[in-house]
XYZ file of C-alpha atoms in Angstrom:
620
model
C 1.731 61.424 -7.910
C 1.252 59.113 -4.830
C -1.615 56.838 -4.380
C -2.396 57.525 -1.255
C -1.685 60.753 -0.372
C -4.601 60.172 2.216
C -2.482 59.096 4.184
C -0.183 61.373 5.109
C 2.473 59.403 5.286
C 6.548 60.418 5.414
C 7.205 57.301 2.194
C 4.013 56.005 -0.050
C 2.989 53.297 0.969
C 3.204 51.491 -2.515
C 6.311 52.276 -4.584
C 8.630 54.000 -1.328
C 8.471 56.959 -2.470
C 9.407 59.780 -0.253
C 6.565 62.074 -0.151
C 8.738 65.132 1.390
C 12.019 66.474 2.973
C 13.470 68.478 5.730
C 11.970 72.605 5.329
C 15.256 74.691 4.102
C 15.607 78.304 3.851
C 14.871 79.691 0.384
C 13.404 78.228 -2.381
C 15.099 75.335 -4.713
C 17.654 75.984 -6.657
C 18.139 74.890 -10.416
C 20.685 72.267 -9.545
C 18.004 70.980 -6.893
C 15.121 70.975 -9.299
C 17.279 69.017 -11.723
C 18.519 66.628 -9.138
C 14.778 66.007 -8.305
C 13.747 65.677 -11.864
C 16.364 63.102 -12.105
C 15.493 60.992 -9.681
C 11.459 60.949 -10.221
C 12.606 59.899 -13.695
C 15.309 57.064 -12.400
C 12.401 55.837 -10.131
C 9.168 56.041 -12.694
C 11.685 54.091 -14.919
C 12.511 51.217 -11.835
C 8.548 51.102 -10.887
C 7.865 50.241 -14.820
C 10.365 48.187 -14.874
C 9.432 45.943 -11.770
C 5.846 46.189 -12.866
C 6.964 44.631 -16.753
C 8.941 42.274 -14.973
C 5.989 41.035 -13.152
C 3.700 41.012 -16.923
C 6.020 39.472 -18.640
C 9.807 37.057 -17.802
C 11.355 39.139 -20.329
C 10.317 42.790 -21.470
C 12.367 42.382 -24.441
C 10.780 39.542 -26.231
C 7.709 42.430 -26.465
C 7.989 44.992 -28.304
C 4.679 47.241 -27.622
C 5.645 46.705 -23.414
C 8.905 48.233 -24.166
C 7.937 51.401 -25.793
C 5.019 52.258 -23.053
C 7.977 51.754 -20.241
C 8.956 55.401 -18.474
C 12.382 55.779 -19.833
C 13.246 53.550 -22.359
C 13.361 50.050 -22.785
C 15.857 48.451 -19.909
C 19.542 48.424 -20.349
C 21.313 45.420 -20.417
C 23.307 46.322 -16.959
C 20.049 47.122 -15.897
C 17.994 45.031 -13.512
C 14.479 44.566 -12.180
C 13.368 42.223 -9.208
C 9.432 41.828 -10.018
C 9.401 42.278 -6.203
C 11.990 44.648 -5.413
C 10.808 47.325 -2.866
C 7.776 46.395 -2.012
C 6.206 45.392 1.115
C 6.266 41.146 1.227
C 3.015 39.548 1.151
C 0.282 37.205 3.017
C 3.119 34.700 4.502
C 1.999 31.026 3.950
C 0.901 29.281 6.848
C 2.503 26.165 8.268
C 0.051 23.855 6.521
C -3.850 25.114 5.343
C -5.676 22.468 6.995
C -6.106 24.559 10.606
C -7.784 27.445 9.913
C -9.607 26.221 6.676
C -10.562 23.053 9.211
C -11.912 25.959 11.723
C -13.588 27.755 8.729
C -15.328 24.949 7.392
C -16.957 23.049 10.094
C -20.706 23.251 10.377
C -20.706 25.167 6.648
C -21.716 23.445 3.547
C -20.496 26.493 1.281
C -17.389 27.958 0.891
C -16.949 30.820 -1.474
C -13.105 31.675 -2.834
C -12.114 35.377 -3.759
C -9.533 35.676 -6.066
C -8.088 38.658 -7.823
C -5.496 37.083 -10.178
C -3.706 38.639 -13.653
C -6.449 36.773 -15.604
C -9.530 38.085 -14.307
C -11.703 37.989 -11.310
C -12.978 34.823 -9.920
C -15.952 33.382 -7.574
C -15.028 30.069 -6.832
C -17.819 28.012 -4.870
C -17.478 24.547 -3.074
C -20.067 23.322 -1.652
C -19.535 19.591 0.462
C -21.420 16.875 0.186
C -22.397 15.053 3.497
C -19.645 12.559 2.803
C -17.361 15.887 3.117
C -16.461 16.044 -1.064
C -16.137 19.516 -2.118
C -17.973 19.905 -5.605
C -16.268 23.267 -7.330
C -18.016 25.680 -9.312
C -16.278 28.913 -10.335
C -17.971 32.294 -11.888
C -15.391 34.124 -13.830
C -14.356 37.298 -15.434
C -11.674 38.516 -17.616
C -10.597 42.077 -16.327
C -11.253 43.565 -19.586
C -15.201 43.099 -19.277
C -14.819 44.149 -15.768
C -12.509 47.493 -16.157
C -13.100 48.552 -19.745
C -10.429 51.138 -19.293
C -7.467 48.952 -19.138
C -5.582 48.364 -22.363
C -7.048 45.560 -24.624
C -3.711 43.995 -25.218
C -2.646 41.014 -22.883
C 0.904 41.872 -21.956
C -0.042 46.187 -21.302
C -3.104 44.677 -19.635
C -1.041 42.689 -16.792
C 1.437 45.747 -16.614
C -1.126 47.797 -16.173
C -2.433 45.111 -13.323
C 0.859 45.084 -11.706
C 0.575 49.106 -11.155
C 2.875 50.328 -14.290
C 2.054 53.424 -15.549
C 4.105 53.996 -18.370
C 2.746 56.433 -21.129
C -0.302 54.423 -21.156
C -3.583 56.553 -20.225
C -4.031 56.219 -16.093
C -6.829 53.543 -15.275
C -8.621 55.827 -12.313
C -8.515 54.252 -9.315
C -11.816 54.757 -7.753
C -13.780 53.828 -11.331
C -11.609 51.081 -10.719
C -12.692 50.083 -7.001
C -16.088 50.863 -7.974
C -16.411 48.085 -10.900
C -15.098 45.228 -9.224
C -17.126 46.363 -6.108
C -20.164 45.966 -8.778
C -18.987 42.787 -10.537
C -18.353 41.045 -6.449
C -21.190 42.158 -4.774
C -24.144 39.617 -6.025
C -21.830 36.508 -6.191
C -20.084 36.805 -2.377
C -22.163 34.924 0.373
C -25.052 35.648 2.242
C -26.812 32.962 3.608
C -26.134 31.341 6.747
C -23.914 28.105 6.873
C -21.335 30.155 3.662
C -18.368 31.926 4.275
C -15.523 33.855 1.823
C -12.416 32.855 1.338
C -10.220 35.549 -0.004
C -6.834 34.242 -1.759
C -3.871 37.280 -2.197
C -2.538 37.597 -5.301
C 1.281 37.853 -5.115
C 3.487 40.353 -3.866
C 3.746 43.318 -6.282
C 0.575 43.269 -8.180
C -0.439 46.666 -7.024
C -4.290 46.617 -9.369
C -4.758 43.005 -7.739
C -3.957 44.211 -4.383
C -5.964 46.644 -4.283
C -8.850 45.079 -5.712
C -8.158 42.543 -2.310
C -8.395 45.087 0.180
C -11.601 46.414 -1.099
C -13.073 42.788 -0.775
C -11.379 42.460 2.409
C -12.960 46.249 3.571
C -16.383 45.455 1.991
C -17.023 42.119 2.931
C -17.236 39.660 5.555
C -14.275 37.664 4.657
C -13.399 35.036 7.443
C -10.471 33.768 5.901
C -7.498 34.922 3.539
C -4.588 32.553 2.334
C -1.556 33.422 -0.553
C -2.624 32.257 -4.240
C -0.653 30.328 -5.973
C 1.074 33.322 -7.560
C 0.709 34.882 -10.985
C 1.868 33.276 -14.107
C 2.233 35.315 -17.558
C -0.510 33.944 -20.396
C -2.960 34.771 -22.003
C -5.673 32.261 -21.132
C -9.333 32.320 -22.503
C -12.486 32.609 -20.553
C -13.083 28.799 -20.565
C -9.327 27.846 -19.465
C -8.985 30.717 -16.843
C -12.058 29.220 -14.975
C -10.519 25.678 -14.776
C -7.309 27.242 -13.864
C -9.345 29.136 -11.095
C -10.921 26.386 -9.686
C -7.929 23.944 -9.710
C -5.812 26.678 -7.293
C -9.150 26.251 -5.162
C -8.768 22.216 -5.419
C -5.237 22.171 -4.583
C -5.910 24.446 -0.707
C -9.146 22.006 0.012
C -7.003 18.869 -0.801
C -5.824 19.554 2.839
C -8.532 19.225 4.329
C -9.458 15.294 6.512
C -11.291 12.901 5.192
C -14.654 13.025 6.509
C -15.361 9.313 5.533
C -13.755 6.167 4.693
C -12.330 5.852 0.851
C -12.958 2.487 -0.493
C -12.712 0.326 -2.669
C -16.029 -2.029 -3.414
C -14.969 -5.519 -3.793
C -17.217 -9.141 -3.842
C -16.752 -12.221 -1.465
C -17.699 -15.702 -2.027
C -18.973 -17.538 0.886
C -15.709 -20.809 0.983
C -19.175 -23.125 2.358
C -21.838 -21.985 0.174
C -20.745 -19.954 -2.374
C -22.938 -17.036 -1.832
C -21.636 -13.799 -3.197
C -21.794 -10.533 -0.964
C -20.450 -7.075 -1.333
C -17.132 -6.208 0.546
C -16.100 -3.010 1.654
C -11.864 -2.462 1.271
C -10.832 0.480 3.233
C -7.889 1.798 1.189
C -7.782 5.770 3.052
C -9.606 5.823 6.624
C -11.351 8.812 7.966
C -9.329 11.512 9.208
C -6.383 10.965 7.008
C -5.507 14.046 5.501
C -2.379 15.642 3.394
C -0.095 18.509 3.612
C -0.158 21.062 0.471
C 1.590 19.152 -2.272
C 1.383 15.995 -0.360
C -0.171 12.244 -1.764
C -1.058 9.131 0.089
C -0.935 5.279 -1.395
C -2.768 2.324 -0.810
C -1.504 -1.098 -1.987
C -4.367 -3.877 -2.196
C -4.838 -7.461 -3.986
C -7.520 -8.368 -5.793
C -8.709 -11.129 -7.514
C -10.680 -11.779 -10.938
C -13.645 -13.947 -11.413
C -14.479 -17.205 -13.777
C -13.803 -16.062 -16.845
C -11.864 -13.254 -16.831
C -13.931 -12.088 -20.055
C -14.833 -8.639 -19.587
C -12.700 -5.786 -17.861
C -13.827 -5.246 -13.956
C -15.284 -2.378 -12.495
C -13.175 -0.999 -9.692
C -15.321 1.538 -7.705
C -14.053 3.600 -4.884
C -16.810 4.687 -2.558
C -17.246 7.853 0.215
C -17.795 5.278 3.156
C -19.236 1.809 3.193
C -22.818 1.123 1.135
C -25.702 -0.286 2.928
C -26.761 -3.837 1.595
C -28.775 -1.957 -0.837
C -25.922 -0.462 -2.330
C -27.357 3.383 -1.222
C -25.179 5.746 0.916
C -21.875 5.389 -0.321
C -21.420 8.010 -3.192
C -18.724 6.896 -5.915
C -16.093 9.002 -5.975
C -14.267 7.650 -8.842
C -14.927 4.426 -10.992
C -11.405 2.475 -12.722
C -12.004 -0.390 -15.248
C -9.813 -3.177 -15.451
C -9.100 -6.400 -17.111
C -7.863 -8.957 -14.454
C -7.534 -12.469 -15.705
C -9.681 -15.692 -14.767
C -8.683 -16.467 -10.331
C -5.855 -14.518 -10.688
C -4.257 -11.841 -8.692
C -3.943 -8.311 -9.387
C -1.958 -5.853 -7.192
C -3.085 -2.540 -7.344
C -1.832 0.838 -6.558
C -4.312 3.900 -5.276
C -3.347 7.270 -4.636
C -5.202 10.371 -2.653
C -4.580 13.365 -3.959
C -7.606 14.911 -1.818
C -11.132 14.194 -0.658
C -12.654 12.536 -3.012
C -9.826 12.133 -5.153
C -8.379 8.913 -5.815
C -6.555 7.643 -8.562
C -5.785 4.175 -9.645
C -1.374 4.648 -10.632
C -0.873 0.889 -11.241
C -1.721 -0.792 -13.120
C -3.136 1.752 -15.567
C -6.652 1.769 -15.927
C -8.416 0.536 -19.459
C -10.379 3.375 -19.952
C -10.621 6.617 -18.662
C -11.944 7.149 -14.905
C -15.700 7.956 -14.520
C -16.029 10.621 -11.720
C -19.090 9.724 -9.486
C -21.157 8.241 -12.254
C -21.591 4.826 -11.672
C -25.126 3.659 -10.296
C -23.468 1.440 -6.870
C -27.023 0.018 -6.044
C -27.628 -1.420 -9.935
C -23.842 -2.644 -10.127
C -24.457 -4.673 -6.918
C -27.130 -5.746 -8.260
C -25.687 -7.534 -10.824
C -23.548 -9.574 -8.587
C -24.161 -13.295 -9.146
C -26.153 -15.286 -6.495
C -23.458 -17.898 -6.074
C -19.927 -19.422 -7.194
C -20.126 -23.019 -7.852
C -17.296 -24.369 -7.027
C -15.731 -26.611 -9.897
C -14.481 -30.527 -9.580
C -10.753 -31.213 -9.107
C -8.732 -31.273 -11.966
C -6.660 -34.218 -12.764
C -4.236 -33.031 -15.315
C -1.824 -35.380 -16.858
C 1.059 -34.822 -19.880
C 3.043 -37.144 -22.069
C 6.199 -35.342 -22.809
C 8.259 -36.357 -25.801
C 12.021 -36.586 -24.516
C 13.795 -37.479 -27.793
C 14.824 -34.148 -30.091
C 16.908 -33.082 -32.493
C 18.996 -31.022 -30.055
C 17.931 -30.289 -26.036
C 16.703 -26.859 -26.948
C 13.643 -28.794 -28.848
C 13.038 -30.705 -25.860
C 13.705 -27.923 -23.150
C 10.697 -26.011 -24.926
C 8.479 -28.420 -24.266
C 9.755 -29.389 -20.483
C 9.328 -25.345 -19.901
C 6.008 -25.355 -21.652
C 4.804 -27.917 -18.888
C 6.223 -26.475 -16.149
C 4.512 -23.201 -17.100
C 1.415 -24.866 -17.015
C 2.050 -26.508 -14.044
C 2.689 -22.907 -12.254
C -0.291 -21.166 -13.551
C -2.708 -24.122 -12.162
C -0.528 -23.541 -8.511
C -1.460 -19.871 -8.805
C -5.097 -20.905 -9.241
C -5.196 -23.463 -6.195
C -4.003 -21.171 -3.007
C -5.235 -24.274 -0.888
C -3.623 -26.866 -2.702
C -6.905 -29.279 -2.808
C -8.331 -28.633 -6.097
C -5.183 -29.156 -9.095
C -3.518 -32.279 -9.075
C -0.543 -32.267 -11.911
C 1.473 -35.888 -13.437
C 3.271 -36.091 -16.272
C 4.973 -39.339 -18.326
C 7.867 -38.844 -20.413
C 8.568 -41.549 -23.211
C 11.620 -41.692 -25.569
C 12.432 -43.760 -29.134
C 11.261 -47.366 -28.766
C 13.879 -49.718 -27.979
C 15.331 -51.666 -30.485
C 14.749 -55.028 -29.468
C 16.845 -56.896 -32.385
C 19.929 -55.355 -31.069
C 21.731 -56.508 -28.403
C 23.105 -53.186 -27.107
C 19.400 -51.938 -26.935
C 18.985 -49.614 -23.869
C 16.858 -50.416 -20.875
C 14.031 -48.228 -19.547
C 13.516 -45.657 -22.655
C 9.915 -45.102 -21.137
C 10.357 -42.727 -17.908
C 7.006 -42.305 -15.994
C 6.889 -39.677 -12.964
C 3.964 -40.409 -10.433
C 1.025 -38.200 -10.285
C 2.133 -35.036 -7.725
C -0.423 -33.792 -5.906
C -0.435 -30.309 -3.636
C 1.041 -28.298 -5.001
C 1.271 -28.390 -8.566
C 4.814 -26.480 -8.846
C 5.417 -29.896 -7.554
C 5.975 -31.082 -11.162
C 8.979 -28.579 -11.842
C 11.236 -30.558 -9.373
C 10.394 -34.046 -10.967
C 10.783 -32.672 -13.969
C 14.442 -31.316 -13.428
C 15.556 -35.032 -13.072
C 14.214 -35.948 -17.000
C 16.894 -36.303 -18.777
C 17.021 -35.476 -22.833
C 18.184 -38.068 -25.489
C 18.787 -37.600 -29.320
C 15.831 -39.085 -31.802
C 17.351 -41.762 -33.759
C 14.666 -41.230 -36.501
C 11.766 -38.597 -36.789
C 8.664 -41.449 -37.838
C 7.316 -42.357 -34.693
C 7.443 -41.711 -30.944
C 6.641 -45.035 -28.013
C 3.846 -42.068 -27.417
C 1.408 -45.475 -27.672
C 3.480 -46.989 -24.615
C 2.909 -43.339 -22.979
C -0.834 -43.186 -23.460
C -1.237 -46.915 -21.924
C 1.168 -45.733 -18.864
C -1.442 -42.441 -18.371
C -4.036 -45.226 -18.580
C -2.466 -47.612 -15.800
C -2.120 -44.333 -13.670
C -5.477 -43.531 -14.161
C -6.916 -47.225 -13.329
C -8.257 -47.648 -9.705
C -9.602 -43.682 -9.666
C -13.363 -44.658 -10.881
C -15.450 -41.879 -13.023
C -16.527 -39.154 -10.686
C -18.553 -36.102 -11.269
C -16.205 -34.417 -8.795
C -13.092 -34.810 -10.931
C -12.233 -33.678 -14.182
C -10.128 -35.402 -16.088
C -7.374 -34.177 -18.998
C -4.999 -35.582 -20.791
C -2.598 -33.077 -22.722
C -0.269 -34.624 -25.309
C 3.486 -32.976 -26.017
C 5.608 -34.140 -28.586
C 6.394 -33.816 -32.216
C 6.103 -37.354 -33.407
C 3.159 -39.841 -33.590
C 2.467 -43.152 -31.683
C 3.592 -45.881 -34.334
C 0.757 -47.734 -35.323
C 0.464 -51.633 -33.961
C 1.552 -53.042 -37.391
C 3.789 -51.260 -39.983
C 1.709 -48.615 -42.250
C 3.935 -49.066 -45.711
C 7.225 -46.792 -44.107
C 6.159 -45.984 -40.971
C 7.272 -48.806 -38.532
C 5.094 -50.844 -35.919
C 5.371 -50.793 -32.430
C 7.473 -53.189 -31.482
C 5.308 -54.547 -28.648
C 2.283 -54.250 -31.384
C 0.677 -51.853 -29.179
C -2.705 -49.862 -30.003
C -2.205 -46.299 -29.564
C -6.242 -46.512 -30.349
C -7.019 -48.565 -28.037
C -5.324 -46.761 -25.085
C -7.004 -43.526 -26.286
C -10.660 -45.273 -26.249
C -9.555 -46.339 -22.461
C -8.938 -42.807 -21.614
C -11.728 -41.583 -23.117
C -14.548 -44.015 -21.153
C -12.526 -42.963 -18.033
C -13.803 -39.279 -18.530
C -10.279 -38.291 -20.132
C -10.698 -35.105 -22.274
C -7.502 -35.536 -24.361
C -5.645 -32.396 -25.947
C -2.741 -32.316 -28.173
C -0.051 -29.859 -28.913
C 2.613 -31.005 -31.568
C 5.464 -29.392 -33.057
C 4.318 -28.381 -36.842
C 6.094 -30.172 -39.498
C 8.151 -27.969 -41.131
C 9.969 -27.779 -44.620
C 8.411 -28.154 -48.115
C 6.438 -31.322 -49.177
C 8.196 -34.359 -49.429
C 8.570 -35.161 -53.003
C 9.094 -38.625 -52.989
C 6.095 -41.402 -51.969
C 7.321 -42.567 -48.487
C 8.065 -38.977 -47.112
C 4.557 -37.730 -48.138
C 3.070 -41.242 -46.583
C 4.870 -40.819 -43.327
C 3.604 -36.942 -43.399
C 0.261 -38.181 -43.985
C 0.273 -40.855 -41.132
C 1.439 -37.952 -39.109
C -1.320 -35.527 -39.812
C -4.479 -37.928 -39.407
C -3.204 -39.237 -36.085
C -2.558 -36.316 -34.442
C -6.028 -34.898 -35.707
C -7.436 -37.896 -33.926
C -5.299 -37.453 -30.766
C -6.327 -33.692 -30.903
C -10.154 -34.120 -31.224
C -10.986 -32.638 -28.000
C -8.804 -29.363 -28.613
C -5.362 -28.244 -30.490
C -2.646 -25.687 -28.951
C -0.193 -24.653 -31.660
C 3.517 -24.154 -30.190
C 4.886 -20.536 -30.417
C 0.822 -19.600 -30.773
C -0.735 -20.823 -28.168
C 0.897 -19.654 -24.613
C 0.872 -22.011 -21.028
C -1.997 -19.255 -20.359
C -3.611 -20.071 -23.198
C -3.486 -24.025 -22.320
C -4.774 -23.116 -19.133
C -7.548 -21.374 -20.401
C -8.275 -24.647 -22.657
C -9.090 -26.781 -19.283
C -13.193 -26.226 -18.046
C -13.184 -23.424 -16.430
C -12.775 -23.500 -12.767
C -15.716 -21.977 -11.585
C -18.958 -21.297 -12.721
C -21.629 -18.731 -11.684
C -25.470 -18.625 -10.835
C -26.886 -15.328 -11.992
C -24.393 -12.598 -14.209
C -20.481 -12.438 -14.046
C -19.614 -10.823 -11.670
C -18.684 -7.133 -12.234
C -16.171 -6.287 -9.813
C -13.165 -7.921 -8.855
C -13.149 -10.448 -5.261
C -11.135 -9.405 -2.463
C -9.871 -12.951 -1.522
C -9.275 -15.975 -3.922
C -12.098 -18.020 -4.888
C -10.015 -21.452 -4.537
C-alpha cells in the first residue's frame, strides 16, 4: 500500500497515511476491521480525488476520469483541494536573478530539467558573448517515455498526479528506470554546462518523483519552482515551445551583459557627412524582476524623402565602424515621414528582447537577421543641404459665407506649421502671404478703401504666419466672376523685387482662392480689371524671378451652365487657372497641407542611397 515503506516511517511520506498504531491485546475485532476498511476506502477515495482535481478543474465535465475514481464519482458536498495534505513545495525565491547570476557566470551552457504533465523536457541555452541566451529544447511526451501509463490525456495526468483509481498500477521502479534512460544522454557533461532542475508543482506525485531521481542521479547545481501545471492536451510541437518559453521567462532575470541599442545615422551640421550613431535605449547591467518590463522613450527623425519605411535595428552593444560586433537582436520597420519626428516606445522584456510598443511596427520584427555591416553600408555619403525656401500665398478673402474662407485661412496656416516643424533652427523656411478681396468699385461713391490686404513676409519662425493671419478679416463676394487675384500677384511681385535670383533660395508662389484674376479688358461677361491690370504679366515677372507658381482652387461645382455667358465665364475660369497652375495643382478636400508640403523641392537631397535608418537629430 505505501510507497515507501522503505522508510519506516510512523505516516507515508506521500498521501499521510498512517502506516501503524499503538500494539493492543488480542487480535481486531469485526467492528475494528470494518472501521479500518472504512477509512482506507474514505481516504483512497480523497487521494483520487485530489489527484483528478489536479488532471483536470472539474472531474465532472469527464466522464471516463470519473468512473476510474476509488469510490465513485465526487459528491456535490464533497470537496477536493488539488493540494490538500501534501507536503508544500520548492518555495520561490525572492527574485531568480541571484543564484541563476551565481550559476551562470563563466558557463556558456545551461541545461533546464523539467518534469511537467506534458512530457519530459531538456531545455538548453547556450549565451552568446553579448550574454543572449539562444533556447533549444529536446522533448518528450510521457507516453513514448512510460508506455504503461494510460493513452488517454485526462487518465494520463491522473495517473501523473499519483491517482490510482481502478486503473492498472504504473510500477514505480520501471518507471524510475525509463526516465533515468530517456535523461541520461541529454543532461550535461562538459565543462563550462550546468543543470537546472525546475519542480513541478506541489502534488504531482509521478512528476515528483521523476525530480528526485534527477536530483539523486545527477549533478544538478540549481533547482527553482516551474511555472505550475496547466490541464491540456498539447502536441509534441506546442509542448516544446511551451517548454522553452517557462525557460525564457526565469533567464529574462538575468543583467544585461551589454548595451541594447538602437542604430541610428547623423549628419555632420558643417559637411554633411553621414555616420552611424549608437542610441543606448537599456544600459548594461539593467536587469528585471520575474514578470517585470523596462521602457525606453527616444526621438527619431526621417530622411529626404520619407519614401520607403526605415529600418530600426536594435543592437547587443555598439558596432565597430565596420558595422561587425554588435549582433542584432531584433530589427522593427517603420515608415517615418520626410524631416519629421517620430517618438518611439521600446520595451525589455529580457536579454535580447526588445520590442518596439509604439508606434506599431509595419511588418513583423526580424529576430537577429539583419546583415548590420551591409545596412551601414548603404548609408549615403552626404546630406546636401537644400536652399531656403521662400514661400509666399495669395489668399482669397471674399466667400460665400466665412466657413469658405476659414478653410482656406486653416489650409495656410497648416502649411505654415508643417514647414516650422521642418526648420528646428528657424534659418531655412521663410513664410508671407497676401490676401486680396472683390475689386473696388470705382464708379460708386461709397466704394470701400483698401480691399487689397498685404501681410509682410515673416521670417523665423514660420508659425509666425498664424498670428498675422488671425487679424484677416472675411468679407462677402459681391459676385463669383473674378477675384483682384491680378492686384495680388503684382503685390507678391513688389515683395519679391530687391531679393535678386539666387541659387541659394527657392522660390514658390502658391495661389488660394476660388475665383480668377479678371482679365485687363472685359472677355464678353467676365469684367476687366478696373485698373486694366495684366494678371499675365505679373505671372511672367514671377516666373523670371525663379517663382515656381502652384495653384489650388475651389472646384466649380453644380451642373453646366446652360445658357452662353455662364458656360463663357466657366470657360474663362478653367483656362486661367490651368495657366496659373502650370507648375503643379492641389485639389481642396484631396490634397492635404502635407501633401502641399510635399509639392515644394524637397528639402534635402542625398549623395549615395537613401538612407535606411532613421537620424537621431534633425537634419535642419
Amino acid at each position: 500500500m505505501c510507497a515507501t515503506p522503505e522508510d519506516r516511517l510512523d505516516s507515508c511520506a506521500v498521501c499521510g497515511w498512517r502506516l501503524h498504531d499503538d500494539p493492543v491485546l488480542g487480535g481486531p475485532t469485526a467492528a475494528d476491521l470494518a472501521a479500518a476498511e472504512a477509512a482506507l476506502r474514505t481516504a483512497e477515495h480523497a487521494w483520487d480525488l485530489r489527484a483528478a482535481a489536479l488532471a483536470a478543474p472539474d472531474p465532472q465535465d469527464h466522464p471516463r476520469l470519473a468512473a476510474v475514481i476509488r469510490g465513485g464519482p465526487p459528491r456535490e458536498d464533497a470537496t477536493a483541494r488539488p493540494g490538500a495534505g501534501l507536503p508544500d513545495g520548492l518555495p520561490a525565491p525572492a527574485g531568480h536573478g541571484t543564484p541563476l547570476d551565481e550559476l551562470r557566470r563563466g558557463r556558456a551552457e545551461l541545461t533546464f530539467v523539467e518534469c511537467a504533465p506534458d512530457g519530459l523536457h531538456l531545455t538548453r541555452a547556450t549565451f552568446t558573448e553579448a550574454g543572449i541566451p539562444v533556447l533549444d529544447a529536446d522533448s518528450t511526451p510521457w507516453r513514448t517515455v512510460v508506455p504503461a501509463l494510460d493513452a488517454d490525456a485526462v487518465l494520463r495526468r491522473f495517473q501523473l498526479a499519483g491517482g490510482n483509481g481502478t486503473l492498472p498500477p504504473v510500477d514505480r521502479h520501471a518507471f524510475d528506470d525509463a526516465v533515468r534512460e530517456w535523461l541520461a544522454p541529454g543532461l550535461p557533461s562538459a565543462p563550462g554546462t550546468a543543470a537546472v532542475l525546475l519542480r513541478p508543482a506541489p502534488g504531482w506525485e509521478l512528476l515528483r518523483r521523476a525530480a528526485d531521481l534527477v536530483a539523486r542521479d545527477h549533478a544538478v547545481r540549481l533547482e527553482l519552482p516551474g511555472d505550475g501545471a496547466a490541464p491540456g492536451n498539447p502536441g509534441e510541437g506546442p509542448a516544446r515551445r511551451a517548454a522553452v518559453d517557462r525557460v525564457r521567462r526565469i533567464l529574462r532575470t538575468l543583467p544585461l551583459l551589454t548595451d541594447h541599442t538602437l542604430l541610428l545615422a547623423r549628419a555632420d551640421r558643417d559637411t554633411g557627412a553621414v555616420r552611424p550613431h549608437s542610441h543606448v535605449l537599456f544600459p548594461a547591467g539593467s536587469r528585471l524582476a520575474p514578470g517585470e518590463t523596462a521602457t525606453a522613450e527616444v526621438t527619431v527623425y526621417g530622411g529626404a524623402t520619407g519614401a520607403d519605411p526605415l529600418h530600426l535595428p536594435v543592437l547587443a552593444g555598439t558596432p565597430a565602424p565596420d558595422g561587425n560586433g554588435a549582433p542584432a537582436v531584433t530589427v522593427h520597420r517603420l515608415r517615418v515621414a520626410a524631416l519629421e519626428p517620430a517618438r518611439l516606445t521600446f520595451v525589455l522584456r529580457g536579454p535580447g528582447e526588445v520590442d518596439l510598443v509604439a508606434p506599431a511596427s509595419e511588418r513583423q520584427p526580424e529576430r537577429s537577421s539583419v546583415d548590420v555591416p551591409r545596412l551601414l553600408s548603404g548609408l549615403p555619403r552626404r546630406m546636401v543641404r537644400p536652399p531656403r525656401l521662400d514661400l509666399l500665398f495669395t489668399v482669397e478673402l471674399s466667400g460665400a459665407d466665412a466657413a469658405e474662407t476659414e478653410e482656406r485661412l486653416a489650409f495656410v496656416r497648416d502649411v505654415a506649421a508643417l514647414l516650422a516643424r521642418r526648420d528646428h533652427t528657424g534659418s531655412a523656411v521663410r513664410v508671407g502671404a497676401v490676401g486680396h478681396y472683390d475689386h473696388t468699385d470705382y464708379e460708386s461713391t461709397w466704394a470701400r478703401e483698401g480691399v487689397l490686404l498685404r501681410a509682410p513676409v515673416t521670417a523665423r519662425p514660420p508659425a509666425g504666419l498664424s498670428r498675422a493671419l488671425a487679424d484677416w478679416a472675411p468679407a462677402p463676394r459681391r459676385q463669383d466672376t473674378v477675384s483682384s487675384l491680378e492686384d495680388a500677384l503684382h503685390a507678391v511681385a513688389a515683395l519679391s523685387a530687391g531679393h535678386p535670383r539666387t541659387a541659394e533660395v527657392c522660390r514658390v508662389l502658391l495661389i488660394v482662392g476660388r475665383r480668377p484674376p479678371a482679365p485687363s479688358r472685359q472677355q464678353g461677361v467676365v469684367p476687366a480689371c478696373p485698373h486694366g491690370t495684366d494678371w499675365r504679366a505679373a505671372l511672367d515677372r514671377l516666373r523670371a524671378d525663379g517663382f515656381r507658381v502652384l495653384a489650388r482652387a475651389d472646384p466649380a461645382t453644380g451642373p453646366p451652365p446652360s445658357d452662353a455667358a455662364g458656360r463663357q465665364a466657366r470657360h474663362y475660369a478653367a483656362e486661367t487657372w490651368r495657366a496659373l497652375g502650370v507648375d503643379g495643382v492641389l485639389r481642396p478636400g484631396t490634397d492635404s497641407a502635407r501633401d502641399a508640403v510635399r509639392a515644394l523641392d524637397p528639402p534635402w537631397r542625398h549623395e549615395g542611397p537613401e538612407c535606411p535608418i532613421a537620424f537621431a537629430a534633425p537634419l535642419m
